[in-house]
């Protein structure tokens, strides 16, 4: 695996590579890698001829400065995992590569309702930051396929919208969420959980399964209420949202018709760590 630290060097290298390996797959990450990330590398290796990954902890997507400061960094381990997975190139950009003019006055993306709902509502500015970094990374790598995890359901929708707004010709492949054996969605932030919080954190998946098995046509509020209570009694300190939402728009569904594809999404804090997860509720 070759490591690049400057976008200009990466671009020159990939120009050459494209002649031999016409389909380039790209897996952007913030590091502290786990098997969920590696599953995206595996997918890229199957669907493309050349796999590029990046590690960049993007300051503009953190609305909470403490979350940014405490974001886990395990670069040596990450490099070893990517080597083993067969990643071809790792891009470790400098902040000046991603934000050559600083981060003060960045262009805004017209994301519409998507950035007002759920994560957008609870993390103001987060999705603008995500679009900034992904757009710049795509400019540097110019991949044919972009691999994203459905663990970040709303992020997948936001990036699809950003691709539409910018007219970028890149295919999006969404990969299912990888879970620990007890059901907790793999996440870099899980490293910050103490043993008790780690054990209790599985309640987030149980609450999603509870909604999945209990949903039927009619009012959704009672299910949402019970799922929220389950999280609190399992030791979650604060629940940002439990939502049953339209799978295509993420608008909340108050009365389900029994046929519209929907998704249950949760964001909640345990032991000072904010976790998110979701499950599809296709009839
Ligand atoms: P992150 O490093 O958290 O920004 O994540 C980088 C990519 O990995 C994103 O596309 C995430 O959606 C994806 N990802 C994170 N956790 C998982 C998981 N448990 N299973 C599958 N993909 C994941």
XYZ file of N, CA and C and ligand atoms in Angstrom:
872
model
N 0.860 -1.204 0.000
C 0.000 0.000 0.000
C 0.888 1.241 0.000
N 0.554 2.153 -0.882
C 1.323 3.403 -0.949
C 0.553 4.488 -0.191
N 1.284 5.260 0.611
C 0.644 6.323 1.395
C 0.987 7.680 0.784
N -0.057 8.468 0.530
C 0.140 9.832 0.024
C -0.324 10.830 1.074
N 0.437 11.915 1.213
C 0.055 12.947 2.187
C -0.329 14.254 1.507
N -0.183 14.316 0.189
C -0.533 15.542 -0.536
C -1.397 15.203 -1.737
N -2.461 15.969 -1.903
C -3.423 15.710 -2.982
C -2.746 15.767 -4.358
N -1.808 16.703 -4.536
C -1.189 16.867 -5.860
C -0.432 15.597 -6.249
N 0.309 14.998 -5.294
C 1.066 13.769 -5.585
C 0.111 12.616 -5.891
N -0.976 12.563 -5.111
C -1.955 11.494 -5.307
C -2.572 11.583 -6.707
N -2.921 12.797 -7.116
C -3.566 12.988 -8.426
C -2.667 12.496 -9.557
N -1.391 12.868 -9.481
C -0.438 12.476 -10.532
C -0.336 10.953 -10.582
N -0.216 10.340 -9.413
C -0.087 8.876 -9.340
C -1.333 8.197 -9.927
N -2.518 8.683 -9.538
C -3.752 8.016 -9.982
C -4.008 8.201 -11.480
N -3.489 9.302 -12.037
C -3.622 9.503 -13.492
C -2.976 8.347 -14.246
N -1.789 7.935 -13.775
C -1.062 6.811 -14.387
C -1.810 5.498 -14.166
N -2.238 5.309 -12.904
C -2.883 4.060 -12.496
C -4.138 3.770 -13.321
N -4.863 4.841 -13.656
C -6.141 4.701 -14.355
C -6.015 3.933 -15.674
N -4.835 4.018 -16.319
C -4.656 3.306 -17.598
C -4.700 1.797 -17.385
N -4.065 1.342 -16.269
C -4.039 -0.113 -16.007
C -5.261 -0.587 -15.234
N -5.809 0.290 -14.375
C -6.907 -0.103 -13.476
C -8.059 0.874 -13.678
N -8.906 0.611 -14.671
C -9.885 1.638 -15.040
C -10.968 1.925 -13.999
N -11.243 0.983 -13.083
C -12.311 1.251 -12.101
C -11.689 1.455 -10.708
N -11.745 2.699 -10.250
C -11.150 3.037 -8.945
C -12.262 3.142 -7.896
N -12.098 2.390 -6.809
C -13.048 2.447 -5.696
C -12.459 3.274 -4.576
N -13.322 4.005 -3.856
C -12.841 4.915 -2.813
C -13.641 4.741 -1.519
N -12.899 4.607 -0.419
C -13.512 4.436 0.915
C -12.983 5.537 1.840
N -13.721 6.648 1.990
C -13.277 7.692 2.918
C -13.595 7.326 4.363
N -12.681 7.622 5.285
C -12.911 7.327 6.713
C -12.284 8.429 7.572
N -12.608 8.334 8.865
C -11.935 9.214 9.835
C -10.976 8.398 10.706
N -10.647 7.190 10.268
C -9.683 6.378 11.008
C -10.299 5.677 12.204
N -9.416 5.200 13.133
C -9.848 4.326 14.245
C -10.664 3.179 13.638
N -10.020 2.502 12.709
C -10.744 1.549 11.847
C -11.168 0.287 12.590
N -12.299 -0.250 12.148
C -12.832 -1.516 12.675
C -13.306 -2.337 11.469
N -13.874 -3.499 11.749
C -14.266 -4.392 10.654
C -15.340 -3.775 9.747
N -16.151 -2.866 10.300
C -17.150 -2.181 9.462
C -16.460 -1.427 8.323
N -15.393 -0.708 8.664
C -14.625 -0.001 7.626
C -14.009 -1.009 6.648
N -13.457 -2.078 7.223
C -12.758 -3.053 6.375
C -13.749 -3.748 5.422
N -15.017 -3.881 5.863
C -16.016 -4.482 4.968
C -16.215 -3.599 3.723
N -16.026 -2.291 3.880
C -16.138 -1.395 2.715
C -14.932 -1.590 1.784
N -13.759 -1.794 2.380
C -12.555 -2.065 1.570
C -12.779 -3.377 0.792
N -13.320 -4.388 1.482
C -13.565 -5.684 0.829
C -14.518 -5.514 -0.359
N -15.567 -4.720 -0.144
C -16.525 -4.477 -1.227
C -15.842 -3.796 -2.405
N -15.018 -2.802 -2.081
C -14.322 -2.083 -3.148
C -13.426 -3.038 -3.920
N -12.750 -3.931 -3.190
C -11.841 -4.866 -3.878
C -12.617 -5.779 -4.812
N -13.860 -6.084 -4.454
C -14.673 -6.964 -5.316
C -15.219 -6.217 -6.533
N -15.573 -4.933 -6.351
C -16.289 -4.211 -7.422
C -15.394 -3.307 -8.258
N -14.141 -3.111 -7.847
C -13.270 -2.220 -8.626
C -11.909 -2.881 -8.821
N -11.045 -2.241 -9.613
C -9.718 -2.832 -9.842
C -8.657 -2.217 -8.955
N -8.999 -1.133 -8.274
C -7.985 -0.425 -7.501
C -8.697 0.309 -6.365
N -8.204 0.121 -5.130
C -8.915 0.689 -3.969
C -8.088 1.759 -3.265
N -8.712 2.911 -3.118
C -8.101 4.027 -2.389
C -8.938 4.259 -1.134
N -8.262 4.433 0.002
C -8.968 4.833 1.216
C -8.338 6.119 1.734
N -9.056 6.825 2.579
C -8.478 8.035 3.180
C -8.797 8.042 4.663
N -7.913 8.664 5.423
C -8.156 8.907 6.840
C -7.964 10.399 7.068
N -9.015 11.038 7.501
C -8.949 12.485 7.779
C -10.039 12.809 8.780
N -9.642 13.290 9.948
C -10.641 13.691 10.952
C -11.007 15.138 10.622
N -12.182 15.259 10.049
C -12.578 16.521 9.427
C -13.137 17.502 10.460
N -12.400 18.575 10.748
C -12.855 19.472 11.830
C -14.204 20.113 11.560
N -14.533 20.359 10.283
C -15.753 21.143 10.015
C -17.045 20.345 10.205
N -16.932 19.030 10.440
C -18.173 18.280 10.636
C -18.480 18.028 12.109
N -17.605 18.549 12.988
C -17.845 18.378 14.428
C -18.509 19.635 14.978
N -19.764 19.507 15.365
C -20.438 20.647 15.992
C -20.037 20.746 17.464
N -19.532 19.604 18.017
C -19.129 19.575 19.428
C -17.599 19.448 19.475
N -16.925 20.493 19.959
C -15.464 20.553 19.962
C -14.853 19.411 20.781
N -15.516 19.038 21.884
C -15.014 17.957 22.736
C -15.015 16.630 21.973
N -16.051 16.411 21.169
C -16.159 15.192 20.362
C -14.977 15.128 19.379
N -14.614 16.282 18.819
C -13.483 16.363 17.885
C -12.170 16.046 18.611
N -11.990 16.686 19.773
C -10.748 16.512 20.532
C -10.588 15.055 20.972
N -11.723 14.437 21.359
C -11.642 13.083 21.907
C -11.752 12.003 20.834
N -11.868 12.397 19.555
C -12.047 11.383 18.516
C -10.824 10.449 18.500
N -11.035 9.126 18.578
C -9.878 8.220 18.704
C -8.948 8.252 17.483
N -7.653 8.159 17.749
C -6.636 8.128 16.684
C -5.791 6.874 16.886
N -5.763 5.989 15.880
C -4.991 4.732 15.989
C -4.289 4.474 14.647
N -3.530 5.466 14.191
C -3.031 5.439 12.809
C -2.197 4.202 12.473
N -1.270 3.813 13.364
C -0.410 2.661 13.040
C -1.240 1.393 12.847
N -2.209 1.206 13.758
C -3.082 0.028 13.638
C -3.927 0.106 12.364
N -4.388 1.314 12.043
C -5.220 1.502 10.839
C -4.429 1.099 9.593
N -3.172 1.564 9.529
C -2.340 1.266 8.358
C -2.158 -0.247 8.233
N -1.896 -0.899 9.387
C -1.705 -2.355 9.355
C -2.974 -3.056 8.864
N -4.133 -2.610 9.325
C -5.398 -3.250 8.903
C -5.651 -3.058 7.409
N -5.348 -1.859 6.926
C -5.581 -1.584 5.500
C -4.638 -2.415 4.631
N -3.387 -2.561 5.107
C -2.398 -3.409 4.389
C -2.938 -4.826 4.254
N -3.398 -5.370 5.400
C -3.887 -6.756 5.414
C -5.106 -6.890 4.493
N -5.973 -5.873 4.498
C -7.200 -5.932 3.679
C -6.902 -5.786 2.187
N -5.670 -5.360 1.853
C -5.298 -5.252 0.432
C -5.648 -3.914 -0.191
N -5.790 -2.883 0.650
C -6.025 -1.532 0.130
C -4.786 -1.111 -0.677
N -4.993 -0.466 -1.816
C -3.851 -0.129 -2.683
C -3.191 1.191 -2.305
N -4.035 2.182 -1.974
C -3.492 3.510 -1.661
C -4.212 4.065 -0.448
N -3.450 4.682 0.454
C -4.040 5.406 1.587
C -3.680 6.879 1.437
N -4.699 7.707 1.488
C -4.503 9.157 1.403
C -4.684 9.743 2.809
N -3.630 10.386 3.292
C -3.674 11.034 4.610
C -3.502 12.534 4.381
N -4.569 13.200 3.983
C -4.389 14.603 3.574
C -4.013 15.523 4.726
N -3.341 16.584 4.365
C -3.075 17.684 5.297
C -4.322 18.553 5.307
N -4.527 19.259 6.406
C -5.702 20.136 6.481
C -5.651 21.198 5.371
N -4.406 21.615 5.001
C -4.272 22.653 3.959
C -4.653 22.121 2.572
N -4.606 20.791 2.395
C -5.031 20.199 1.121
C -6.541 20.243 0.989
N -7.200 19.988 2.128
C -8.668 19.922 2.106
C -9.262 21.330 2.168
N -8.631 22.184 2.968
C -9.150 23.555 3.127
C -8.056 24.573 2.796
N -7.697 24.717 1.500
C -6.596 25.627 1.134
C -6.880 27.073 1.520
N -8.149 27.461 1.601
C -8.477 28.847 1.970
C -8.996 28.956 3.397
N -8.691 27.975 4.210
C -9.184 27.983 5.592
C -10.623 27.480 5.667
N -11.166 27.497 6.881
C -12.510 26.928 7.071
C -13.544 28.004 7.412
N -13.132 29.278 7.295
C -14.024 30.350 7.761
C -15.232 30.569 6.845
N -15.001 30.726 5.556
C -16.116 31.082 4.658
C -16.256 30.003 3.579
N -16.896 28.915 3.930
C -17.008 27.804 2.989
C -18.311 27.899 2.217
N -18.294 27.368 0.987
C -19.539 27.387 0.203
C -20.579 26.475 0.871
N -21.838 26.836 0.722
C -22.912 26.057 1.339
C -23.595 25.200 0.277
N -23.973 24.007 0.654
C -24.704 23.104 -0.240
C -26.189 23.197 0.082
N -27.009 23.235 -0.949
C -28.460 23.362 -0.751
C -29.062 21.987 -0.466
N -28.932 21.557 0.774
C -29.361 20.199 1.141
C -30.841 20.135 1.490
N -31.471 21.292 1.615
C -32.921 21.328 1.875
C -33.282 20.695 3.206
N -34.436 20.005 3.221
C -34.973 19.422 4.459
C -34.011 18.432 5.105
N -33.194 17.765 4.278
C -32.309 16.720 4.804
C -31.434 17.211 5.948
N -31.027 18.480 5.883
C -30.143 18.942 6.967
C -30.901 19.608 8.105
N -32.219 19.557 8.020
C -33.034 20.084 9.132
C -33.516 18.936 10.025
N -33.488 17.707 9.507
C -34.059 16.559 10.208
C -32.982 15.804 10.991
N -33.386 15.123 12.054
C -32.569 14.142 12.774
C -31.143 14.630 13.066
N -30.131 14.012 12.436
C -28.744 14.437 12.684
C -28.545 15.911 12.333
N -29.194 16.328 11.268
C -29.077 17.727 10.831
C -29.588 18.674 11.902
N -30.686 18.294 12.536
C -31.285 19.129 13.581
C -30.408 19.143 14.831
N -29.910 17.964 15.221
C -29.158 17.857 16.482
C -27.685 18.240 16.333
N -27.181 18.236 15.102
C -25.771 18.590 14.895
C -25.680 19.681 13.824
N -26.060 20.914 14.194
C -26.090 21.980 13.187
C -24.733 22.129 12.484
N -24.766 22.215 11.178
C -23.540 22.406 10.398
C -22.818 21.110 10.061
N -23.201 20.021 10.715
C -22.494 18.748 10.520
C -22.476 18.321 9.048
N -23.640 18.333 8.410
C -23.690 17.806 7.040
C -23.035 18.743 6.025
N -23.011 20.047 6.314
C -22.249 20.944 5.433
C -20.775 20.547 5.487
N -20.293 20.254 6.696
C -18.893 19.831 6.861
C -18.616 18.524 6.145
N -19.562 17.585 6.231
C -19.397 16.294 5.551
C -19.299 16.517 4.039
N -20.177 17.377 3.512
C -20.147 17.638 2.058
C -18.839 18.296 1.648
N -18.374 19.237 2.479
C -17.105 19.911 2.158
C -15.994 18.888 1.969
N -15.841 18.022 2.960
C -14.688 17.119 2.929
C -14.853 16.071 1.833
N -16.047 15.511 1.694
C -16.209 14.439 0.701
C -16.024 15.011 -0.706
N -16.551 16.197 -0.940
C -16.390 16.806 -2.268
C -14.908 17.002 -2.603
N -14.146 17.475 -1.624
C -12.712 17.715 -1.877
C -11.945 16.407 -2.037
N -12.320 15.421 -1.239
C -11.651 14.115 -1.377
C -11.955 13.517 -2.748
N -13.199 13.688 -3.199
C -13.559 13.155 -4.527
C -12.783 13.878 -5.626
N -12.555 15.173 -5.448
C -11.757 15.914 -6.437
C -10.342 15.349 -6.507
N -9.806 14.970 -5.358
C -8.426 14.461 -5.330
C -8.347 13.045 -5.911
N -9.308 12.204 -5.567
C -9.216 10.777 -5.943
C -9.881 10.497 -7.293
N -10.948 11.225 -7.592
C -11.757 10.996 -8.805
C -12.097 9.520 -8.998
N -12.748 8.926 -8.013
C -13.060 7.500 -8.117
C -14.242 7.253 -9.040
N -14.406 5.984 -9.412
C -15.586 5.590 -10.179
C -16.707 5.160 -9.244
N -16.319 4.549 -8.112
C -17.325 4.095 -7.143
C -16.932 4.609 -5.755
N -17.925 5.139 -5.060
C -17.729 5.614 -3.676
C -18.473 4.649 -2.757
N -17.771 4.138 -1.744
C -18.368 3.156 -0.825
C -18.677 3.824 0.510
N -19.941 3.711 0.919
C -20.387 4.311 2.187
C -21.148 3.274 2.993
N -21.196 3.470 4.305
C -21.903 2.540 5.176
C -23.299 3.035 5.526
N -24.254 2.097 5.499
C -25.634 2.452 5.860
C -25.791 2.739 7.348
N -24.763 2.417 8.128
C -24.756 2.804 9.540
C -25.046 4.304 9.654
N -24.510 5.075 8.691
C -24.769 6.516 8.639
C -25.802 6.763 7.538
N -27.023 6.355 7.836
C -28.098 6.331 6.838
C -28.315 7.715 6.218
N -28.445 8.712 7.090
C -28.732 10.065 6.599
C -27.533 10.629 5.827
N -26.327 10.263 6.285
C -25.120 10.720 5.586
C -25.101 10.199 4.144
N -25.535 8.946 3.945
C -25.598 8.396 2.581
C -26.522 9.253 1.715
N -27.665 9.661 2.293
C -28.615 10.484 1.531
C -28.032 11.861 1.239
N -27.349 12.426 2.231
C -26.747 13.757 2.054
C -25.681 13.717 0.950
N -24.863 12.669 0.956
C -23.788 12.603 -0.046
C -24.385 12.372 -1.438
N -25.452 11.566 -1.512
C -26.133 11.377 -2.805
C -26.630 12.732 -3.317
N -27.168 13.536 -2.418
C -27.681 14.867 -2.793
C -26.522 15.776 -3.229
N -25.404 15.710 -2.516
C -24.243 16.529 -2.866
C -23.715 16.141 -4.259
N -23.721 14.832 -4.555
C -23.261 14.373 -5.879
C -24.170 14.939 -6.976
N -25.473 14.963 -6.667
C -26.448 15.502 -7.625
C -26.204 17.007 -7.813
N -25.974 17.719 -6.705
C -25.782 19.178 -6.777
C -24.509 19.553 -7.531
N -23.463 18.734 -7.351
C -22.173 19.077 -7.964
C -22.006 18.419 -9.335
N -22.935 17.524 -9.689
C -22.861 16.843 -10.987
C -21.698 15.879 -11.089
N -21.234 15.374 -9.956
C -20.091 14.449 -9.986
C -20.534 13.084 -10.506
N -19.719 12.541 -11.406
C -20.033 11.251 -12.024
C -19.389 10.129 -11.232
N -19.977 9.809 -10.112
C -19.437 8.698 -9.328
C -20.599 7.864 -8.815
N -20.455 6.533 -8.934
C -21.520 5.645 -8.458
C -21.401 5.479 -6.949
N -22.552 5.390 -6.287
C -22.572 5.231 -4.833
C -22.942 3.796 -4.513
N -22.103 3.134 -3.706
C -22.471 1.787 -3.219
C -22.612 1.847 -1.718
N -23.799 1.460 -1.230
C -24.049 1.509 0.217
C -23.931 0.111 0.789
N -23.189 0.018 1.893
C -22.929 -1.305 2.476
C -23.678 -1.453 3.797
N -24.148 -2.677 4.084
C -24.888 -2.890 5.336
C -24.016 -2.673 6.570
N -24.684 -2.420 7.686
C -23.981 -2.147 8.950
C -23.398 -3.427 9.540
N -22.121 -3.396 9.848
C -21.507 -4.542 10.546
C -21.669 -4.346 12.050
N -21.997 -5.451 12.738
C -22.297 -5.378 14.170
C -21.364 -6.286 14.963
N -21.184 -5.928 16.232
C -20.489 -6.831 17.150
C -21.409 -8.025 17.393
N -20.871 -9.096 18.026
C -21.695 -10.297 18.193
C -22.933 -10.029 19.050
N -22.882 -9.040 19.941
C -24.069 -8.733 20.752
C -25.002 -7.733 20.072
N -24.721 -7.357 18.839
C -25.645 -6.515 18.072
C -25.249 -5.049 17.991
N -24.351 -4.596 18.860
C -23.958 -3.174 18.811
C -23.292 -2.871 17.463
N -23.755 -1.827 16.802
C -23.142 -1.444 15.523
C -21.684 -1.059 15.762
N -20.787 -1.587 14.942
C -19.378 -1.200 15.084
C -19.242 0.296 14.833
N -18.449 0.946 15.668
C -18.245 2.383 15.527
C -16.923 2.748 16.190
N -16.212 3.702 15.613
C -14.955 4.161 16.220
C -15.211 4.692 17.623
N -16.385 5.285 17.819
C -16.694 5.876 19.138
C -16.901 4.811 20.209
N -17.145 3.551 19.829
C -17.320 2.488 20.842
C -16.071 2.351 21.717
N -14.904 2.705 21.152
C -13.638 2.614 21.911
C -13.676 3.489 23.149
N -14.522 4.511 23.127
C -14.567 5.459 24.251
C -15.521 5.008 25.346
N -16.217 3.880 25.157
C -17.179 3.415 26.167
C -16.446 2.647 27.273
N -16.800 2.929 28.538
C -16.234 2.106 29.626
C -16.973 0.760 29.604
N -16.462 -0.263 30.323
C -17.048 -1.608 30.186
C -18.553 -1.660 30.484
N -19.002 -0.902 31.465
C -20.439 -0.943 31.800
C -21.251 -0.305 30.674
N -20.821 0.856 30.226
C -21.536 1.533 29.138
C -21.497 0.678 27.873
N -20.357 0.040 27.618
C -20.235 -0.825 26.433
C -21.273 -1.952 26.462
N -21.446 -2.544 27.664
C -22.390 -3.653 27.811
C -23.829 -3.150 27.604
N -24.130 -2.005 28.211
C -25.503 -1.486 28.149
C -25.841 -0.875 26.781
N -24.799 -0.533 26.018
C -25.018 0.141 24.735
C -25.802 -0.732 23.745
N -25.813 -2.040 23.967
C -26.553 -2.929 23.046
C -28.053 -2.602 23.043
N -28.518 -1.875 24.083
C -29.949 -1.518 24.159
C -30.386 -0.743 22.913
N -29.449 -0.064 22.282
C -29.812 0.726 21.089
C -30.274 -0.233 19.967
N -29.578 -1.356 19.834
C -29.958 -2.334 18.798
C -31.238 -3.056 19.204
N -31.351 -3.364 20.496
C -32.569 -4.036 20.970
C -33.789 -3.145 20.765
N -33.626 -1.832 20.987
C -34.749 -0.902 20.787
C -35.148 -0.871 19.308
N -34.144 -0.936 18.420
C -34.444 -0.945 16.977
C -35.167 -2.243 16.594
N -34.695 -3.361 17.153
C -35.349 -4.646 16.852
C -36.778 -4.663 17.403
N -36.958 -4.037 18.566
C -38.283 -3.946 19.177
C -39.230 -3.200 18.221
N -38.751 -2.117 17.639
C -39.582 -1.359 16.685
C -39.841 -2.204 15.437
N -38.779 -2.860 14.956
C -38.918 -3.661 13.722
C -39.961 -4.764 13.891
N -39.948 -5.418 15.055
C -40.899 -6.526 15.224
C -42.288 -6.021 15.628
N -42.362 -4.788 16.168
C -43.659 -4.316 16.669
C -44.424 -3.436 15.705
N -43.760 -2.965 14.632
C -44.442 -1.970 13.797
C -45.636 -2.575 13.046
N -46.733 -1.835 13.080
C -47.900 -2.206 12.271
C -48.597 -0.918 11.850
N -49.491 -1.031 10.875
C -50.175 0.165 10.381
C -50.851 0.886 11.548
N -50.737 2.226 11.537
C -51.373 3.018 12.598
C -50.368 3.955 13.259
N -50.701 4.437 14.436
C -49.871 5.408 15.171
C -48.492 4.823 15.507
N -47.454 5.620 15.317
C -46.103 5.141 15.647
C -45.656 5.616 17.039
N -46.350 6.607 17.595
C -45.901 7.231 18.859
C -45.738 6.224 20.004
N -46.662 5.259 20.186
C -46.482 4.340 21.318
C -45.187 3.519 21.213
N -44.843 3.072 19.997
C -43.597 2.307 19.797
C -42.378 3.173 20.108
N -42.427 4.407 19.640
C -41.304 5.334 19.850
C -41.125 5.599 21.353
N -42.252 5.780 22.018
C -42.235 6.042 23.472
C -41.614 4.852 24.220
N -42.065 3.624 23.887
C -41.538 2.437 24.588
C -40.044 2.263 24.305
N -39.635 2.476 23.042
C -38.215 2.314 22.691
C -37.368 3.321 23.468
N -37.869 4.549 23.608
C -37.137 5.586 24.344
C -36.997 5.182 25.814
N -38.086 4.678 26.383
C -38.046 4.246 27.792
C -37.053 3.099 27.978
N -37.011 2.184 27.013
C -36.056 1.061 27.102
C -34.615 1.578 27.163
N -34.329 2.589 26.334
C -32.960 3.139 26.299
C -32.608 3.769 27.647
N -33.524 4.540 28.174
C -33.265 5.228 29.454
C -33.087 4.191 30.568
N -33.954 3.162 30.588
C -33.811 2.208 31.706
C -32.577 1.323 31.526
N -32.030 1.237 30.306
C -30.788 0.470 30.107
C -29.549 1.296 30.463
N -29.719 2.572 30.789
C -28.562 3.365 31.214
C -28.166 4.466 30.248
N -28.941 4.665 29.163
C -28.637 5.808 28.283
C -28.981 7.092 29.037
N -28.101 8.110 28.951
C -28.284 9.337 29.731
C -29.248 10.284 29.043
N -29.229 10.251 27.733
C -29.987 11.250 26.991
C -30.309 10.668 25.608
N -31.539 10.860 25.161
C -31.925 10.344 23.837
C -32.184 11.549 22.941
N -31.356 11.727 21.924
C -31.586 12.843 20.988
C -32.851 12.581 20.179
N -32.966 11.375 19.634
C -34.210 11.018 18.926
C -34.339 9.514 18.783
N -35.620 9.090 18.768
C -36.004 7.766 18.252
C -37.020 8.120 17.188
N -36.745 7.765 15.935
C -37.635 8.202 14.863
C -38.024 7.024 13.970
N -39.272 7.026 13.565
C -39.706 6.127 12.495
C -39.978 7.054 11.319
N -39.202 6.883 10.258
C -39.204 7.896 9.206
C -39.343 7.245 7.834
N -39.824 8.036 6.891
C -39.904 7.607 5.495
C -38.485 7.277 5.004
N -38.314 6.091 4.431
C -36.977 5.631 4.031
C -36.350 6.512 2.945
N -37.182 7.228 2.178
C -36.644 8.025 1.070
C -36.474 9.502 1.396
N -37.219 9.992 2.406
C -37.140 11.433 2.702
C -36.685 11.709 4.131
N -36.786 10.720 4.987
C -36.506 10.829 6.429
C -37.494 11.714 7.184
N -38.595 12.090 6.526
C -39.662 12.809 7.246
C -40.282 11.837 8.246
N -40.572 12.307 9.471
C -41.166 11.402 10.467
C -42.531 10.890 10.023
N -42.780 9.617 10.340
C -44.085 9.025 10.026
C -44.867 8.917 11.331
N -45.961 9.643 11.403
C -46.774 9.592 12.634
C -47.811 8.481 12.558
N -48.385 8.324 11.355
C -49.358 7.234 11.157
C -48.861 6.436 9.958
N -48.450 5.200 10.198
C -47.893 4.372 9.117
C -49.026 3.669 8.377
N -48.908 3.657 7.027
C -49.957 3.034 6.211
C -49.730 1.533 6.022
N -48.658 1.009 6.568
C -48.401 -0.431 6.468
C -47.656 -0.836 5.213
N -47.436 0.098 4.270
C -46.736 -0.256 3.017
C -45.536 0.647 2.697
N -45.589 1.905 3.101
C -44.492 2.825 2.757
C -43.191 2.348 3.403
N -42.120 2.170 2.591
C -40.844 1.764 3.185
C -40.384 2.790 4.224
N -40.028 2.315 5.381
C -39.579 3.258 6.409
C -38.361 2.701 7.143
N -37.805 3.528 8.008
C -36.575 3.187 8.705
C -36.694 3.720 10.132
N -36.191 2.945 11.084
C -36.137 3.435 12.468
C -34.719 3.915 12.727
N -34.596 5.087 13.319
C -33.264 5.673 13.573
C -33.199 6.154 15.018
N -32.046 5.941 15.626
C -31.842 6.356 17.020
C -30.504 7.076 17.147
N -30.504 8.138 17.944
C -29.249 8.768 18.390
C -29.386 8.984 19.882
N -28.435 8.495 20.657
C -28.538 8.615 22.114
C -27.145 8.584 22.736
N -27.062 9.157 23.936
C -25.782 9.236 24.664
C -25.721 8.190 25.758
N -24.578 7.519 25.832
C -24.331 6.631 26.980
C -22.884 6.844 27.426
N -22.695 7.024 28.729
C -21.343 7.266 29.257
C -20.652 8.435 28.569
N -21.416 9.438 28.167
C -20.840 10.628 27.535
C -20.496 10.439 26.059
N -20.871 9.305 25.481
C -20.564 9.033 24.063
C -21.879 8.997 23.277
N -21.899 9.700 22.154
C -23.116 9.724 21.342
C -23.049 8.620 20.289
N -24.056 7.742 20.324
C -24.101 6.628 19.368
C -25.302 6.798 18.443
N -25.150 6.360 17.194
C -26.295 6.343 16.275
C -26.410 4.967 15.661
N -27.644 4.617 15.287
C -27.875 3.329 14.627
C -29.229 3.410 13.919
N -29.486 2.470 13.038
C -30.773 2.459 12.332
C -31.069 1.059 11.824
N -32.332 0.838 11.504
C -32.737 -0.466 10.962
C -33.858 -0.224 9.952
N -33.825 -0.945 8.840
C -34.867 -0.776 7.821
C -36.126 -1.511 8.242
N -37.285 -0.911 7.918
C -38.570 -1.496 8.329
C -39.402 -1.795 7.084
N -38.760 -2.369 6.077
C -39.512 -2.625 4.847
C -40.577 -3.663 5.121
N -41.799 -3.400 4.662
C -42.858 -4.374 4.924
C -42.615 -5.676 4.174
P -16.236 7.030 9.735
O -14.794 6.690 9.854
O -17.021 6.808 10.978
O -16.446 8.396 9.117
O -16.851 5.992 8.700
C -16.317 5.808 7.409
C -17.269 4.949 6.612
O -17.450 3.697 7.254
C -18.673 5.587 6.493
O -19.158 5.378 5.176
C -19.459 4.817 7.517
O -20.844 4.771 7.249
C -18.817 3.430 7.413
N -19.088 2.658 8.620
C -18.928 3.064 9.909
N -19.315 2.094 10.755
C -19.741 1.058 9.989
C -20.280 -0.238 10.277
N -20.465 -0.656 11.523
N -20.602 -1.057 9.241
C -20.420 -0.625 7.955
N -19.921 0.581 7.626
C -19.588 1.419 8.623
